[in-house]
């Protein structure tokens, strides 16, 4: 019984994804890169800077 349900779900999923235009999804991801990368690097830099300052304060 579960095998039939799984086959039906997979068949439905494949049918629903047949008309998806993946170039639109790819374009949206590529458009986000100039915004997301600097934000990620900025957050990482701030976290490392805070850690460095705290280590200097602890060591003093």
N, C-alpha and C. Protein backbone atom coordinates (compact mmCIF):
# COMPACT_ATOMS: atom_id res chain seq x y z
N UNK A 1 0.82 -1.19 0.00
CA UNK A 1 0.00 0.00 0.00
C UNK A 1 0.87 1.26 0.00
N UNK A 2 1.93 1.30 0.84
CA UNK A 2 2.79 2.48 0.89
C UNK A 2 3.53 2.69 -0.42
N UNK A 3 3.87 1.61 -1.10
CA UNK A 3 4.56 1.73 -2.38
C UNK A 3 3.71 2.43 -3.42
N UNK A 4 2.42 2.13 -3.42
CA UNK A 4 1.51 2.79 -4.36
C UNK A 4 1.41 4.29 -4.06
N UNK A 5 1.36 4.64 -2.79
CA UNK A 5 1.27 6.04 -2.41
C UNK A 5 2.55 6.78 -2.80
N UNK A 6 3.68 6.15 -2.59
CA UNK A 6 4.96 6.76 -2.95
C UNK A 6 5.05 6.98 -4.45
N UNK A 7 4.67 6.00 -5.21
CA UNK A 7 4.70 6.12 -6.67
C UNK A 7 3.77 7.23 -7.12
N UNK A 8 2.60 7.33 -6.51
CA UNK A 8 1.64 8.37 -6.87
C UNK A 8 2.20 9.75 -6.53
N UNK A 9 2.84 9.90 -5.37
CA UNK A 9 3.41 11.19 -4.98
C UNK A 9 4.56 11.59 -5.89
N UNK A 10 5.42 10.66 -6.22
CA UNK A 10 6.54 10.95 -7.12
C UNK A 10 6.02 11.32 -8.50
N UNK A 11 5.03 10.59 -8.97
CA UNK A 11 4.44 10.87 -10.28
C UNK A 11 3.82 12.27 -10.31
N UNK A 12 3.13 12.63 -9.24
CA UNK A 12 2.51 13.95 -9.14
C UNK A 12 3.58 15.04 -9.10
N UNK A 13 4.65 14.81 -8.33
CA UNK A 13 5.73 15.78 -8.23
C UNK A 13 6.41 16.00 -9.58
N UNK A 14 6.69 14.91 -10.28
CA UNK A 14 7.34 15.02 -11.59
C UNK A 14 6.44 15.75 -12.57
N UNK A 15 5.15 15.47 -12.51
CA UNK A 15 4.21 16.14 -13.40
C UNK A 15 4.14 17.63 -13.09
N UNK A 16 4.15 18.00 -11.80
CA UNK A 16 4.06 19.41 -11.43
C UNK A 16 5.33 20.17 -11.75
N UNK A 17 6.48 19.51 -11.75
CA UNK A 17 7.75 20.18 -12.05
C UNK A 17 8.07 20.23 -13.53
N UNK A 18 7.22 19.64 -14.34
CA UNK A 18 7.50 19.56 -15.77
C UNK A 18 7.52 20.94 -16.43
N UNK A 19 6.66 21.86 -15.96
CA UNK A 19 6.54 23.17 -16.60
C UNK A 19 7.33 24.28 -15.88
N UNK A 20 8.20 23.91 -14.95
CA UNK A 20 8.97 24.90 -14.22
C UNK A 20 10.12 25.39 -15.10
N UNK A 21 10.28 26.71 -15.18
CA UNK A 21 11.37 27.30 -15.94
C UNK A 21 12.54 27.55 -14.99
N UNK A 22 13.53 26.69 -15.04
CA UNK A 22 14.63 26.75 -14.10
C UNK A 22 15.54 27.95 -14.35
N UNK A 23 15.50 28.54 -15.54
CA UNK A 23 16.33 29.71 -15.80
C UNK A 23 15.86 30.90 -14.96
N UNK A 24 14.58 30.98 -14.67
CA UNK A 24 14.06 32.05 -13.82
C UNK A 24 14.59 31.88 -12.40
N UNK A 25 14.58 30.66 -11.90
CA UNK A 25 15.09 30.39 -10.56
C UNK A 25 16.58 30.70 -10.51
N UNK A 26 17.31 30.26 -11.50
CA UNK A 26 18.76 30.52 -11.57
C UNK A 26 19.03 32.02 -11.62
N UNK A 27 18.27 32.75 -12.41
CA UNK A 27 18.46 34.20 -12.51
C UNK A 27 18.19 34.89 -11.18
N UNK A 28 17.18 34.43 -10.45
CA UNK A 28 16.88 35.03 -9.15
C UNK A 28 18.01 34.77 -8.16
N UNK A 29 18.57 33.57 -8.19
CA UNK A 29 19.68 33.26 -7.28
C UNK A 29 20.91 34.09 -7.64
N UNK A 30 21.21 34.21 -8.92
CA UNK A 30 22.36 34.99 -9.36
C UNK A 30 22.16 36.47 -9.01
N UNK A 31 20.93 36.96 -9.09
CA UNK A 31 20.66 38.36 -8.75
C UNK A 31 20.85 38.62 -7.25
N UNK A 32 20.69 37.61 -6.42
CA UNK A 32 20.86 37.79 -4.98
C UNK A 32 22.31 37.77 -4.53
N UNK A 33 23.19 37.23 -5.35
CA UNK A 33 24.59 37.06 -4.95
C UNK A 33 25.25 38.39 -4.55
N UNK A 34 25.10 39.49 -5.32
CA UNK A 34 25.76 40.74 -4.91
C UNK A 34 25.24 41.29 -3.58
N UNK A 35 24.07 40.91 -3.17
CA UNK A 35 23.52 41.38 -1.90
C UNK A 35 23.88 40.45 -0.75
N UNK A 36 23.83 39.16 -1.00
CA UNK A 36 23.99 38.19 0.07
C UNK A 36 25.46 38.03 0.48
N UNK A 37 26.37 37.96 -0.47
CA UNK A 37 27.78 37.74 -0.12
C UNK A 37 28.36 38.84 0.76
N UNK A 38 28.18 40.11 0.43
CA UNK A 38 28.72 41.13 1.34
C UNK A 38 28.08 41.07 2.73
N UNK A 39 26.81 40.75 2.79
CA UNK A 39 26.16 40.65 4.10
C UNK A 39 26.76 39.51 4.91
N UNK A 40 26.99 38.37 4.27
CA UNK A 40 27.59 37.22 4.97
C UNK A 40 29.01 37.57 5.42
N UNK A 41 29.80 38.17 4.54
CA UNK A 41 31.17 38.53 4.90
C UNK A 41 31.19 39.58 6.01
N UNK A 42 30.26 40.53 5.95
CA UNK A 42 30.18 41.56 6.98
C UNK A 42 29.85 40.99 8.34
N UNK A 43 28.88 40.10 8.40
CA UNK A 43 28.51 39.48 9.67
C UNK A 43 29.67 38.65 10.21
N UNK A 44 30.33 37.92 9.34
CA UNK A 44 31.47 37.11 9.77
C UNK A 44 32.59 38.01 10.29
N UNK A 45 32.87 39.10 9.60
CA UNK A 45 33.93 40.01 10.03
C UNK A 45 33.59 40.64 11.38
N UNK A 46 32.36 41.03 11.57
CA UNK A 46 31.95 41.63 12.84
C UNK A 46 32.09 40.62 13.98
N UNK A 47 31.68 39.38 13.74
CA UNK A 47 31.79 38.35 14.78
C UNK A 47 33.26 38.10 15.13
N UNK A 48 34.11 38.04 14.11
CA UNK A 48 35.53 37.80 14.38
C UNK A 48 36.15 39.00 15.10
N UNK A 49 35.75 40.20 14.73
CA UNK A 49 36.27 41.40 15.38
C UNK A 49 35.85 41.45 16.85
N UNK A 50 34.60 41.11 17.12
CA UNK A 50 34.13 41.09 18.51
C UNK A 50 34.91 40.04 19.30
N UNK A 51 35.11 38.88 18.71
CA UNK A 51 35.89 37.83 19.38
C UNK A 51 37.32 38.28 19.64
N UNK A 52 37.93 38.98 18.69
CA UNK A 52 39.29 39.46 18.86
C UNK A 52 39.36 40.48 19.98
N UNK A 53 38.42 41.42 19.99
CA UNK A 53 38.40 42.46 21.04
C UNK A 53 38.20 41.80 22.41
N UNK A 54 37.29 40.86 22.50
CA UNK A 54 37.06 40.18 23.78
C UNK A 54 38.30 39.41 24.24
N UNK A 55 39.01 38.79 23.31
CA UNK A 55 40.22 38.07 23.70
C UNK A 55 41.31 39.04 24.17
N UNK A 56 41.40 40.22 23.56
CA UNK A 56 42.36 41.22 24.00
C UNK A 56 42.00 41.76 25.39
N UNK A 57 40.72 41.94 25.63
CA UNK A 57 40.28 42.43 26.93
C UNK A 57 40.54 41.38 28.01
N UNK A 58 40.28 40.13 27.70
CA UNK A 58 40.53 39.05 28.67
C UNK A 58 42.02 38.89 28.95
N UNK A 59 42.82 39.10 27.94
CA UNK A 59 44.26 38.92 28.09
C UNK A 59 44.94 40.09 28.80
N UNK A 60 44.26 41.22 28.88
CA UNK A 60 44.88 42.42 29.49
C UNK A 60 44.86 42.35 31.00
